[in-house]
Amino acid sequence: MQKYTYDPLHLFIDGAWLEAGSRDTSAVINPATGATLGRLPLATPADLDAALKAADRAFETWRQTVPAERARILKGAAELMRKRSVHIATLMTLEEGKPLSESVDEVLRAADYFEWFAEEARRIDGRVVASNRPGVQQLVKRQPIGPVAAFTPWNFPAITPARKLSAALAAGCSVILKPGEESPATALALARCLDDAGLPKGVLQIVFGVPDMVSAHLIASPVIRKVAFTGSIPVGRLLSERAAAGVKPITLELGGHGPVLVFDDADIDAAAIGGAANRFRGTGQICISSTRFLIQRNAYERFVERFLAKTRELVVGDGLAPDTQVGPLANPRQLAKMEALVADALAQGAKLLAGGKRMDRPGYFFEPTVLAEVPMSARIMHEEPFGPIAVLRPFDQLDDGLAEANRLPYALSAYAFTRDARTAIDVGDRLQAGMIGINQYRIVATELPFGGMKESGHGSEGGTEGIGHYLTNKFISQA
Ligand code: NAD
């Protein structure tokens, strides 16, 4: 295979690209081969203080930079991301493992968020409210909330930073971002585009470190006025508590266990073939992935047959190989978790229809796995798998299917397949999820709000809703 180069890794603080020097470092591993790609500098408390100081200072000038200028810089960065998309995507595939075509798609979608929010910057408005007192003018202004601490995971190393950075920077906030330590070069490459497009120094800092130390340090600082996190529910809960101690708002996107309701009258082949492709995309490490397939009794047999046929066709391999459709898991923790979930389900009486074990090759590969007739007592019926395992179960009546779909505390994405308009309206209304796909699996778009309900989090990113979390209301009543 062709030799690919990986970018050097830095911290980015107050406009400076800092090398490891005497700092501790952690290894970044290629999950397809197990090879070390580079060493990541980990921020010290002094680095975090420098980042806070820079974000505090730069906020004062960035908030006063006119929206058209902020928009010009964000659009410039989007253009650079597009020009550099193959390079950035290659970094992403090397460090995260997904197929290169999906990495390119992710970088282009990240660029689209910067363009969208550049335009939103120009549409920030307020109100003039009629006063009940003669001669009094009442203005409602929306102003940037202040410096933001943002935390993003390893699975979507371009799009999760992009959703936060684009909206926060457009609103006029400065940001300290801590991306996932397992896939750091992608976020650094996005920051490089912003730097090259003319983002003033100090407006954005990128730090890495021991995640718990970094979040405790940043969120406790009075400089930080807003927190945003994408990741697991336990960590989201912890960061919520830290934010609450300083009475700071937090946006949370915390994963899901996406149900798919397939009704007897649906296009069963589309639901099954698209379902298998969707389930194993990103090696199942996607928070809005379809994970629990609930199939109405008469369609069950055909669905299972088509789903299995598609699963068996999938080409698993290194994301840099042109025919790869499913890459490795991102880290060994995920591998151990898949093994534990499968062993538990089988011990409780589930049927293994495909896959079920790690693959005998270097890297963190796990076979696309299909489990049927999984008892409700199995862990996988309660825990987000976040890996390449699909669960198939039959249901009888619409109410039974909906009850199972809505049973868990997760409520991020849900899907339904039916040709009946009444059923489609009903499930769209009654499914508990922030994002719902009816007769389709690809549901995310820049112009739509991305976010969950219940324990999947709160606050939406993207769409016209996305910028509001980085703005605060102020009224001025003038006599
Ligand atoms: P994790 O919760 O330990 O880590 C997820 C991300 O949060 C990582 O990038 C990590 O750097 C960061 N993080 C962890 N502890 C932190 C802290 N105290 N302060 C600040 N940031 C912190 O989980 P993991 O083992 O990496 O992934 C496993 C689970 O996380 C999955 O099963 C899934 O449920 C969830 N997850 C969800 C998403 C999502 O898109 N919602 C993304 C990645 C992981």
Short mmCIF file of C-alpha atoms and ligand atoms in Angstrom, two decimals:
data_model
loop_
_atom_site.label_atom_id
_atom_site.label_comp_id
_atom_site.label_asym_id
_atom_site.label_seq_id
_atom_site.Cartn_x
_atom_site.Cartn_y
_atom_site.Cartn_z
CA MET A 1 0.00 0.00 0.00
CA GLN A 2 1.12 3.59 -0.67
CA LYS A 3 3.04 5.25 2.21
CA TYR A 4 1.15 8.10 3.89
CA THR A 5 2.62 10.79 6.13
CA TYR A 6 1.08 11.98 9.36
CA ASP A 7 1.29 15.64 10.48
CA PRO A 8 3.42 16.63 13.49
CA LEU A 9 1.28 17.14 16.61
CA HIS A 10 1.07 20.35 18.63
CA LEU A 11 -0.87 22.33 21.16
CA PHE A 12 -2.24 25.56 19.65
CA ILE A 13 -2.31 28.34 22.24
CA ASP A 14 -2.47 32.08 21.63
CA GLY A 15 -1.62 31.68 17.97
CA ALA A 16 1.48 29.55 18.66
CA TRP A 17 1.94 25.93 17.55
CA LEU A 18 3.67 24.36 20.55
CA GLU A 19 5.77 21.21 20.34
CA ALA A 20 6.08 18.65 23.13
CA GLY A 21 9.34 19.99 24.60
CA SER A 22 9.48 18.79 28.21
CA ARG A 23 5.74 18.01 28.36
CA ASP A 24 4.36 14.50 28.82
CA THR A 25 3.17 12.88 25.60
CA SER A 26 0.80 10.09 24.60
CA ALA A 27 1.10 7.83 21.56
CA VAL A 28 -1.36 8.13 18.68
CA ILE A 29 -1.97 4.68 17.20
CA ASN A 30 -3.18 3.67 13.74
CA PRO A 31 -6.09 1.36 14.66
CA ALA A 32 -5.75 -0.55 11.38
CA THR A 33 -2.17 -1.61 12.01
CA GLY A 34 -1.31 -0.91 15.64
CA ALA A 35 1.62 1.27 14.48
CA THR A 36 2.47 4.49 16.34
CA LEU A 37 1.72 7.53 14.17
CA GLY A 38 3.11 10.22 16.44
CA ARG A 39 3.38 11.52 19.99
CA LEU A 40 0.85 14.01 21.28
CA PRO A 41 1.96 16.80 23.66
CA LEU A 42 -0.22 16.89 26.78
CA ALA A 43 -1.05 20.28 28.26
CA THR A 44 0.22 21.19 31.72
CA PRO A 45 -1.81 23.35 34.12
CA ALA A 46 0.41 26.27 33.03
CA ASP A 47 -0.55 25.61 29.37
CA LEU A 48 -4.24 25.65 30.32
CA ASP A 49 -3.77 28.92 32.20
CA ALA A 50 -2.08 30.39 29.10
CA ALA A 51 -5.00 29.18 26.98
CA LEU A 52 -7.51 30.75 29.38
CA LYS A 53 -5.62 34.04 29.42
CA ALA A 54 -5.49 34.15 25.62
CA ALA A 55 -9.18 33.24 25.26
CA ASP A 56 -10.14 35.92 27.78
CA ARG A 57 -8.11 38.64 26.05
CA ALA A 58 -9.09 37.66 22.50
CA PHE A 59 -12.81 37.49 23.38
CA GLU A 60 -12.85 41.26 23.94
CA THR A 61 -11.68 42.02 20.40
CA TRP A 62 -13.41 39.12 18.61
CA ARG A 63 -16.81 40.01 20.07
CA GLN A 64 -16.40 43.51 18.62
CA THR A 65 -15.21 42.28 15.22
CA VAL A 66 -18.09 43.00 12.84
CA PRO A 67 -20.10 39.95 11.72
CA ALA A 68 -19.12 40.42 8.07
CA GLU A 69 -15.44 40.13 9.02
CA ARG A 70 -16.04 37.09 11.23
CA ALA A 71 -17.98 35.57 8.32
CA ARG A 72 -15.17 36.33 5.86
CA ILE A 73 -12.65 34.45 8.02
CA LEU A 74 -14.96 31.45 8.60
CA LYS A 75 -15.76 31.20 4.89
CA GLY A 76 -12.05 31.43 4.08
CA ALA A 77 -11.38 28.57 6.50
CA ALA A 78 -14.18 26.50 4.88
CA GLU A 79 -12.58 27.05 1.47
CA LEU A 80 -9.18 25.89 2.79
CA MET A 81 -10.79 22.79 4.35
CA ARG A 82 -12.25 21.92 0.95
CA LYS A 83 -8.90 22.47 -0.81
CA ARG A 84 -7.10 20.36 1.82
CA SER A 85 -9.86 17.78 2.20
CA VAL A 86 -7.90 14.78 0.89
CA HIS A 87 -4.92 15.57 3.14
CA ILE A 88 -7.12 16.10 6.23
CA ALA A 89 -9.15 12.99 5.40
CA THR A 90 -5.98 10.92 5.14
CA LEU A 91 -4.94 12.06 8.63
CA MET A 92 -8.40 11.09 9.86
CA THR A 93 -8.30 7.61 8.33
CA LEU A 94 -4.80 7.02 9.68
CA GLU A 95 -5.76 7.95 13.24
CA GLU A 96 -9.43 6.90 13.42
CA GLY A 97 -9.68 4.11 10.85
CA LYS A 98 -12.80 4.95 8.79
CA PRO A 99 -12.68 4.44 5.00
CA LEU A 100 -11.00 7.33 3.20
CA SER A 101 -14.11 8.21 1.16
CA GLU A 102 -16.07 8.64 4.42
CA SER A 103 -13.28 10.78 5.85
CA VAL A 104 -13.35 13.04 2.76
CA ASP A 105 -17.13 13.32 3.10
CA GLU A 106 -16.76 14.25 6.78
CA VAL A 107 -14.22 17.00 6.05
CA LEU A 108 -16.48 18.47 3.35
CA ARG A 109 -19.44 18.41 5.74
CA ALA A 110 -17.29 20.08 8.41
CA ALA A 111 -16.44 22.83 5.90
CA ASP A 112 -20.16 23.24 5.21
CA TYR A 113 -20.79 23.98 8.92
CA PHE A 114 -18.23 26.80 8.81
CA GLU A 115 -19.88 28.24 5.71
CA TRP A 116 -23.38 27.92 7.21
CA PHE A 117 -22.46 29.62 10.48
CA ALA A 118 -20.47 32.31 8.63
CA GLU A 119 -23.82 33.21 7.09
CA GLU A 120 -25.62 32.92 10.43
CA ALA A 121 -23.15 35.44 11.93
CA ARG A 122 -24.63 38.04 9.58
CA ARG A 123 -28.17 37.27 10.71
CA ILE A 124 -27.75 37.76 14.49
CA ASP A 125 -30.52 40.17 15.43
CA GLY A 126 -32.45 41.53 18.39
CA ARG A 127 -35.78 43.23 19.10
CA VAL A 128 -37.25 46.59 19.94
CA VAL A 129 -40.10 46.04 22.39
CA ALA A 130 -42.85 48.63 22.81
CA SER A 131 -42.70 50.15 26.30
CA ASN A 132 -45.64 50.88 28.60
CA ARG A 133 -43.83 53.96 29.87
CA PRO A 134 -43.85 57.05 27.64
CA GLY A 135 -40.50 58.01 26.17
CA VAL A 136 -38.78 54.76 27.12
CA GLN A 137 -36.99 52.71 24.46
CA GLN A 138 -36.56 48.98 25.14
CA LEU A 139 -33.95 47.01 23.21
CA VAL A 140 -33.30 43.27 23.42
CA LYS A 141 -29.78 42.46 22.22
CA ARG A 142 -28.16 39.06 21.70
CA GLN A 143 -24.47 39.11 22.51
CA PRO A 144 -21.74 36.44 22.51
CA ILE A 145 -21.86 34.56 25.79
CA GLY A 146 -18.10 34.53 26.41
CA PRO A 147 -15.14 32.14 26.16
CA VAL A 148 -16.22 28.54 25.52
CA ALA A 149 -14.66 25.25 26.71
CA ALA A 150 -15.51 22.53 24.16
CA PHE A 151 -14.78 18.79 24.35
CA THR A 152 -15.11 16.45 21.38
CA PRO A 153 -14.61 12.68 20.93
CA TRP A 154 -12.44 10.56 18.67
CA ASN A 155 -15.13 9.04 16.40
CA PHE A 156 -15.92 12.12 14.27
CA PRO A 157 -12.74 14.15 14.63
CA ALA A 158 -13.75 16.79 12.04
CA ILE A 159 -17.49 17.19 12.31
CA THR A 160 -17.85 17.28 16.11
CA PRO A 161 -15.26 20.08 16.48
CA ALA A 162 -16.76 21.83 13.41
CA ARG A 163 -20.29 21.95 14.86
CA LYS A 164 -19.02 23.65 18.02
CA LEU A 165 -16.30 25.90 16.59
CA SER A 166 -18.30 27.22 13.65
CA ALA A 167 -21.27 28.34 15.76
CA ALA A 168 -19.21 29.69 18.68
CA LEU A 169 -16.80 31.65 16.49
CA ALA A 170 -19.65 33.00 14.35
CA ALA A 171 -21.39 34.23 17.50
CA GLY A 172 -18.24 36.11 18.55
CA CYS A 173 -17.00 33.75 21.26
CA SER A 174 -13.41 32.65 21.79
CA VAL A 175 -12.92 28.90 22.27
CA ILE A 176 -10.64 26.41 23.99
CA LEU A 177 -11.22 23.03 22.33
CA LYS A 178 -10.04 19.68 23.68
CA PRO A 179 -10.51 17.11 20.91
CA GLY A 180 -10.20 13.36 21.57
CA GLU A 181 -6.59 12.35 22.20
CA GLU A 182 -6.91 9.31 19.92
CA SER A 183 -7.49 11.32 16.72
CA PRO A 184 -5.86 14.72 17.29
CA ALA A 185 -4.35 15.62 13.90
CA THR A 186 -7.73 16.19 12.23
CA ALA A 187 -8.79 18.95 14.64
CA LEU A 188 -5.32 20.50 14.43
CA ALA A 189 -5.65 20.56 10.63
CA LEU A 190 -9.01 22.37 10.93
CA ALA A 191 -7.40 24.87 13.32
CA ARG A 192 -4.60 25.37 10.79
CA CYS A 193 -7.24 26.32 8.18
CA LEU A 194 -8.75 28.89 10.60
CA ASP A 195 -5.28 30.25 11.43
CA ASP A 196 -4.35 30.51 7.75
CA ALA A 197 -7.69 32.19 6.98
CA GLY A 198 -6.78 34.99 9.41
CA LEU A 199 -8.46 34.09 12.71
CA PRO A 200 -6.82 36.48 15.20
CA LYS A 201 -4.49 34.85 17.67
CA GLY A 202 -6.05 33.76 20.94
CA VAL A 203 -9.56 33.37 19.51
CA LEU A 204 -9.05 29.59 19.25
CA GLN A 205 -6.85 27.30 21.30
CA ILE A 206 -6.53 23.53 20.85
CA VAL A 207 -5.32 21.60 23.87
CA PHE A 208 -4.89 17.90 24.64
CA GLY A 209 -4.14 16.27 27.94
CA VAL A 210 -5.48 14.01 30.64
CA PRO A 211 -9.20 14.61 29.87
CA ASP A 212 -10.37 14.77 33.47
CA MET A 213 -7.65 17.21 34.50
CA VAL A 214 -8.25 19.43 31.47
CA SER A 215 -12.03 19.63 31.90
CA ALA A 216 -11.79 20.19 35.67
CA HIS A 217 -9.26 23.01 35.17
CA LEU A 218 -11.05 24.78 32.32
CA ILE A 219 -14.62 24.52 33.56
CA ALA A 220 -13.67 25.78 37.04
CA SER A 221 -12.09 28.91 35.59
CA PRO A 222 -14.23 32.07 35.82
CA VAL A 223 -13.03 32.91 32.28
CA ILE A 224 -15.17 30.12 30.79
CA ARG A 225 -18.83 31.11 30.35
CA LYS A 226 -20.13 28.15 28.30
CA VAL A 227 -19.37 24.43 28.00
CA ALA A 228 -20.10 22.07 25.10
CA PHE A 229 -19.44 18.32 25.12
CA THR A 230 -19.97 15.35 22.82
CA GLY A 231 -19.26 11.89 24.27
CA SER A 232 -20.62 9.37 26.73
CA ILE A 233 -23.45 9.88 29.25
CA PRO A 234 -21.29 9.36 32.38
CA VAL A 235 -18.76 11.97 31.25
CA GLY A 236 -21.57 14.32 30.17
CA ARG A 237 -23.10 14.02 33.63
CA LEU A 238 -19.73 14.80 35.27
CA LEU A 239 -19.16 17.87 33.09
CA SER A 240 -22.74 19.02 33.81
CA GLU A 241 -21.98 18.94 37.53
CA ARG A 242 -18.80 20.93 36.98
CA ALA A 243 -20.61 23.47 34.84
CA ALA A 244 -23.43 23.73 37.39
CA ALA A 245 -20.91 24.60 40.12
CA GLY A 246 -20.08 27.77 38.19
CA VAL A 247 -23.69 28.25 36.91
CA LYS A 248 -22.53 27.83 33.32
CA PRO A 249 -24.79 26.56 30.53
CA ILE A 250 -23.74 23.32 28.84
CA THR A 251 -24.69 21.74 25.53
CA LEU A 252 -24.55 17.93 25.62
CA GLU A 253 -24.63 15.36 22.82
CA LEU A 254 -24.33 12.00 24.54
CA GLY A 255 -25.01 9.09 22.27
CA GLY A 256 -27.97 6.82 21.72
CA HIS A 257 -29.26 3.31 21.01
CA GLY A 258 -31.24 4.07 17.85
CA PRO A 259 -34.35 1.95 17.30
CA VAL A 260 -35.61 1.13 13.79
CA LEU A 261 -39.29 0.21 13.44
CA VAL A 262 -39.90 -1.79 10.26
CA PHE A 263 -43.61 -2.26 9.57
CA ASP A 264 -45.10 -5.07 7.48
CA ASP A 265 -46.11 -2.63 4.74
CA ALA A 266 -42.61 -1.12 4.33
CA ASP A 267 -40.13 -1.52 1.50
CA ILE A 268 -38.46 -4.35 3.44
CA ASP A 269 -35.45 -4.65 1.13
CA ALA A 270 -34.62 -0.94 1.43
CA ALA A 271 -35.01 -1.07 5.22
CA ALA A 272 -32.81 -4.19 5.50
CA ILE A 273 -30.07 -3.43 2.98
CA GLY A 274 -29.82 0.24 3.98
CA GLY A 275 -30.04 -0.83 7.62
CA ALA A 276 -27.03 -3.13 7.44
CA ALA A 277 -24.99 -0.49 5.57
CA ASN A 278 -25.98 2.13 8.14
CA ARG A 279 -25.42 -0.12 11.17
CA PHE A 280 -21.84 -0.95 10.19
CA ARG A 281 -20.87 2.50 8.81
CA GLY A 282 -18.09 3.98 10.93
CA THR A 283 -17.71 0.44 12.36
CA GLY A 284 -20.86 1.21 14.35
CA GLN A 285 -19.12 3.97 16.33
CA ILE A 286 -21.75 6.56 15.46
CA CYS A 287 -24.03 8.05 18.08
CA ILE A 288 -27.03 8.26 15.72
CA SER A 289 -26.49 4.78 14.31
CA SER A 290 -29.44 2.40 13.93
CA THR A 291 -28.72 -0.26 16.53
CA ARG A 292 -31.98 -1.99 17.57
CA PHE A 293 -33.94 -3.32 14.60
CA LEU A 294 -37.58 -3.95 15.59
CA ILE A 295 -39.37 -5.73 12.77
CA GLN A 296 -43.10 -6.40 12.51
CA ARG A 297 -43.77 -10.14 12.61
CA ASN A 298 -44.79 -10.75 8.94
CA ALA A 299 -41.74 -8.91 7.60
CA TYR A 300 -39.26 -10.49 10.01
CA GLU A 301 -38.00 -13.45 7.97
CA ARG A 302 -37.43 -11.49 4.78
CA PHE A 303 -35.78 -8.63 6.66
CA VAL A 304 -33.35 -10.98 8.43
CA GLU A 305 -32.41 -12.70 5.17
CA ARG A 306 -31.72 -9.41 3.33
CA PHE A 307 -29.92 -7.86 6.31
CA LEU A 308 -27.62 -10.87 6.63
CA ALA A 309 -26.87 -11.00 2.91
CA LYS A 310 -25.81 -7.32 2.96
CA THR A 311 -23.76 -7.79 6.15
CA ARG A 312 -21.83 -10.70 4.62
CA GLU A 313 -20.99 -8.60 1.53
CA LEU A 314 -19.30 -5.83 3.53
CA VAL A 315 -15.55 -5.52 2.95
CA VAL A 316 -13.69 -5.02 6.23
CA GLY A 317 -10.16 -3.65 6.08
CA ASP A 318 -7.74 -0.76 6.35
CA GLY A 319 -9.59 2.48 5.58
CA LEU A 320 -6.85 3.46 3.13
CA ALA A 321 -7.54 0.43 0.88
CA PRO A 322 -9.91 1.55 -1.89
CA ASP A 323 -12.45 -1.28 -1.54
CA THR A 324 -12.83 -1.04 2.28
CA GLN A 325 -16.36 -0.40 3.53
CA VAL A 326 -15.84 -1.06 7.25
CA GLY A 327 -12.65 -0.10 9.07
CA PRO A 328 -11.26 -1.14 12.47
CA LEU A 329 -12.59 -0.07 15.84
CA ALA A 330 -10.83 3.07 17.03
CA ASN A 331 -9.17 1.63 20.12
CA PRO A 332 -8.69 -1.58 22.13
CA ARG A 333 -11.32 -0.49 24.74
CA GLN A 334 -13.95 -0.80 22.03
CA LEU A 335 -12.70 -4.26 21.04
CA ALA A 336 -12.92 -5.55 24.62
CA LYS A 337 -16.41 -4.04 24.96
CA MET A 338 -17.69 -5.80 21.80
CA GLU A 339 -16.38 -9.15 23.05
CA ALA A 340 -18.05 -8.65 26.42
CA LEU A 341 -21.41 -7.63 24.88
CA VAL A 342 -21.49 -10.63 22.51
CA ALA A 343 -20.45 -13.10 25.22
CA ASP A 344 -23.14 -11.76 27.54
CA ALA A 345 -25.89 -11.93 24.88
CA LEU A 346 -24.95 -15.51 23.88
CA ALA A 347 -24.78 -16.63 27.50
CA GLN A 348 -28.36 -15.39 27.92
CA GLY A 349 -29.61 -17.30 24.88
CA ALA A 350 -29.27 -14.90 21.90
CA LYS A 351 -28.71 -16.39 18.43
CA LEU A 352 -25.52 -15.40 16.61
CA LEU A 353 -26.33 -14.98 12.88
CA ALA A 354 -23.07 -13.38 11.72
CA GLY A 355 -19.64 -12.38 13.01
CA GLY A 356 -19.17 -12.34 16.77
CA LYS A 357 -15.41 -12.14 17.23
CA ARG A 358 -12.29 -10.06 16.72
CA MET A 359 -10.48 -10.69 13.45
CA ASP A 360 -7.17 -12.46 13.29
CA ARG A 361 -5.06 -9.61 11.92
CA PRO A 362 -3.13 -6.63 13.33
CA GLY A 363 -5.17 -3.63 14.47
CA TYR A 364 -8.53 -3.49 16.23
CA PHE A 365 -10.84 -5.33 13.83
CA PHE A 366 -14.14 -6.90 14.91
CA GLU A 367 -16.44 -8.78 12.54
CA PRO A 368 -19.77 -7.16 11.62
CA THR A 369 -22.02 -9.03 14.03
CA VAL A 370 -25.74 -9.82 13.92
CA LEU A 371 -27.60 -11.08 17.00
CA ALA A 372 -31.23 -12.25 16.90
CA GLU A 373 -33.75 -13.21 19.54
CA VAL A 374 -31.71 -11.38 22.16
CA PRO A 375 -33.37 -11.69 25.58
CA MET A 376 -34.32 -8.43 27.26
CA SER A 377 -31.99 -9.27 30.13
CA ALA A 378 -28.91 -8.99 27.87
CA ARG A 379 -26.68 -5.94 28.41
CA ILE A 380 -26.88 -4.98 24.75
CA MET A 381 -30.64 -4.39 25.09
CA HIS A 382 -29.81 -1.61 27.57
CA GLU A 383 -26.34 -0.29 26.68
CA GLU A 384 -25.30 1.58 23.55
CA PRO A 385 -22.99 -0.88 21.74
CA PHE A 386 -20.96 1.81 19.89
CA GLY A 387 -19.48 -0.87 17.66
CA PRO A 388 -20.40 -3.27 14.83
CA ILE A 389 -23.21 -5.25 16.46
CA ALA A 390 -26.83 -5.28 15.23
CA VAL A 391 -29.73 -6.56 17.32
CA LEU A 392 -32.83 -7.89 15.51
CA ARG A 393 -36.17 -8.50 17.26
CA PRO A 394 -39.74 -9.00 16.05
CA PHE A 395 -42.77 -7.05 17.31
CA ASP A 396 -46.54 -7.43 16.74
CA GLN A 397 -48.54 -4.21 17.07
CA LEU A 398 -47.50 -0.58 16.55
CA ASP A 399 -47.91 0.15 20.26
CA ASP A 400 -45.58 -2.76 21.19
CA GLY A 401 -42.94 -1.52 18.75
CA LEU A 402 -43.19 2.05 20.02
CA ALA A 403 -43.01 0.95 23.65
CA GLU A 404 -39.78 -0.95 22.98
CA ALA A 405 -38.35 1.90 20.87
CA ASN A 406 -39.02 4.42 23.67
CA ARG A 407 -38.05 2.14 26.57
CA LEU A 408 -34.46 3.35 27.16
CA PRO A 409 -33.18 6.62 28.64
CA TYR A 410 -31.45 7.27 25.27
CA ALA A 411 -33.40 9.45 22.83
CA LEU A 412 -31.02 10.64 20.12
CA SER A 413 -32.05 9.10 16.80
CA ALA A 414 -34.87 6.77 15.72
CA TYR A 415 -36.00 5.40 12.38
CA ALA A 416 -39.18 3.95 10.92
CA PHE A 417 -40.03 2.27 7.64
CA THR A 418 -43.65 2.19 6.42
CA ARG A 419 -45.63 2.98 3.26
CA ASP A 420 -48.66 4.00 5.29
CA ALA A 421 -49.01 7.77 5.77
CA ARG A 422 -51.03 7.39 8.98
CA THR A 423 -48.37 5.15 10.55
CA ALA A 424 -45.62 7.54 9.45
CA ILE A 425 -47.37 10.49 11.11
CA ASP A 426 -48.04 8.47 14.24
CA VAL A 427 -44.49 7.24 14.74
CA GLY A 428 -43.02 10.64 13.84
CA ASP A 429 -45.17 12.09 16.61
CA ARG A 430 -44.68 9.40 19.25
CA LEU A 431 -41.05 8.27 18.86
CA GLN A 432 -38.93 9.80 21.61
CA ALA A 433 -35.82 11.03 19.82
CA GLY A 434 -34.29 14.33 18.80
CA MET A 435 -33.75 13.13 15.22
CA ILE A 436 -36.07 10.84 13.26
CA GLY A 437 -35.66 9.28 9.83
CA ILE A 438 -38.75 7.95 8.09
CA ASN A 439 -38.00 5.64 5.16
CA GLN A 440 -34.34 6.74 5.26
CA TYR A 441 -31.22 6.37 7.35
CA ARG A 442 -29.12 9.37 6.25
CA ILE A 443 -30.77 12.13 8.24
CA VAL A 444 -28.17 14.70 9.26
CA ALA A 445 -27.82 18.01 7.41
CA THR A 446 -26.03 21.27 8.21
CA GLU A 447 -29.30 23.20 8.09
CA LEU A 448 -31.01 20.90 10.64
CA PRO A 449 -30.66 20.96 14.44
CA PHE A 450 -28.58 18.00 15.67
CA GLY A 451 -29.28 16.90 19.25
CA GLY A 452 -31.13 14.54 21.54
CA MET A 453 -33.75 14.25 24.24
CA LYS A 454 -33.78 12.49 27.65
CA GLU A 455 -30.28 11.29 28.66
CA SER A 456 -28.96 11.71 25.12
CA GLY A 457 -28.44 15.36 25.97
CA HIS A 458 -29.87 18.79 25.39
CA GLY A 459 -29.23 21.75 23.14
CA SER A 460 -28.98 21.43 19.35
CA GLU A 461 -25.99 22.00 17.15
CA GLY A 462 -26.43 23.04 13.52
CA GLY A 463 -29.39 24.67 11.83
CA THR A 464 -30.70 28.09 12.79
CA GLU A 465 -30.95 26.74 16.36
CA GLY A 466 -27.19 26.16 16.62
CA ILE A 467 -25.90 29.69 17.18
CA GLY A 468 -28.29 30.61 20.00
CA HIS A 469 -26.39 28.55 22.61
CA TYR A 470 -23.39 30.83 22.15
CA LEU A 471 -25.41 34.03 22.56
CA THR A 472 -26.90 35.56 25.67
CA ASN A 473 -29.83 37.97 25.97
CA LYS A 474 -29.46 41.46 27.35
CA PHE A 475 -32.08 44.16 27.48
CA ILE A 476 -31.41 47.85 27.55
CA SER A 477 -34.25 50.01 28.78
CA GLN A 478 -33.46 53.64 27.99
CA ALA A 479 -35.44 56.62 29.32
P1 NAD B 1 -15.34 8.31 27.18
O1 NAD B 1 -16.60 8.88 27.65
O2 NAD B 1 -14.26 7.98 28.19
O3 NAD B 1 -14.66 9.30 26.13
C1 NAD B 1 -15.39 9.98 25.12
C2 NAD B 1 -14.67 11.32 24.88
O4 NAD B 1 -14.80 12.12 26.04
C3 NAD B 1 -13.17 11.12 24.63
O5 NAD B 1 -12.77 11.82 23.50
C4 NAD B 1 -12.50 11.66 25.89
O6 NAD B 1 -11.32 12.38 25.61
C5 NAD B 1 -13.53 12.59 26.48
N1 NAD B 1 -13.50 12.54 27.94
C6 NAD B 1 -13.45 11.44 28.74
N2 NAD B 1 -13.44 11.79 30.04
C7 NAD B 1 -13.46 13.14 30.06
C8 NAD B 1 -13.45 14.11 31.10
N3 NAD B 1 -13.44 13.76 32.41
N4 NAD B 1 -13.47 15.42 30.76
C9 NAD B 1 -13.50 15.79 29.46
N5 NAD B 1 -13.52 14.94 28.44
C10 NAD B 1 -13.50 13.63 28.73
O7 NAD B 1 -15.65 7.03 26.38
P2 NAD B 1 -14.83 6.15 25.33
O8 NAD B 1 -14.33 4.91 26.00
O9 NAD B 1 -13.83 6.96 24.57
O10 NAD B 1 -16.03 5.79 24.38
C11 NAD B 1 -16.99 4.88 24.88
C12 NAD B 1 -18.36 5.44 24.94
O11 NAD B 1 -18.45 6.85 24.77
C13 NAD B 1 -19.17 4.87 23.80
O12 NAD B 1 -19.67 3.62 24.16
C14 NAD B 1 -20.22 5.91 23.57
O13 NAD B 1 -21.32 5.67 24.42
C15 NAD B 1 -19.60 7.19 24.02
N6 NAD B 1 -19.22 8.07 22.92
C16 NAD B 1 -20.20 8.82 22.35
C17 NAD B 1 -19.89 9.67 21.30
C18 NAD B 1 -20.94 10.50 20.65
O14 NAD B 1 -20.78 10.87 19.51
N7 NAD B 1 -21.98 10.88 21.37
C19 NAD B 1 -18.58 9.73 20.84
C20 NAD B 1 -17.59 8.94 21.45
C21 NAD B 1 -17.93 8.13 22.50
#
